[in-house]
XYZ file of C-alpha atoms in Angstrom:
22
model
C -17.837 1.100 32.889
C -14.585 -0.093 32.439
C -15.601 -3.313 30.863
C -17.543 -1.550 28.624
C -14.466 0.852 27.444
C -12.758 -2.058 27.285
C -14.767 -3.960 24.773
C -14.997 -1.113 22.614
C -11.193 -0.236 22.628
C -11.072 -4.264 21.370
C -13.768 -3.587 18.445
C -11.685 -0.609 17.419
C -8.334 -2.423 17.591
C -9.749 -5.494 15.411
C -11.634 -3.279 13.502
C -8.063 -1.220 12.246
C -6.668 -4.802 11.737
C -9.079 -6.223 9.417
C -8.688 -2.480 7.291
C -4.905 -3.570 7.626
C -5.112 -6.866 6.269
C -7.769 -4.964 3.352
């Protein structure tokens, strides 16, 4: 479960970075 949360958090973080670039 903790791993899943970590993966989701990583994906959200990546999404935010991509949005910032755009």
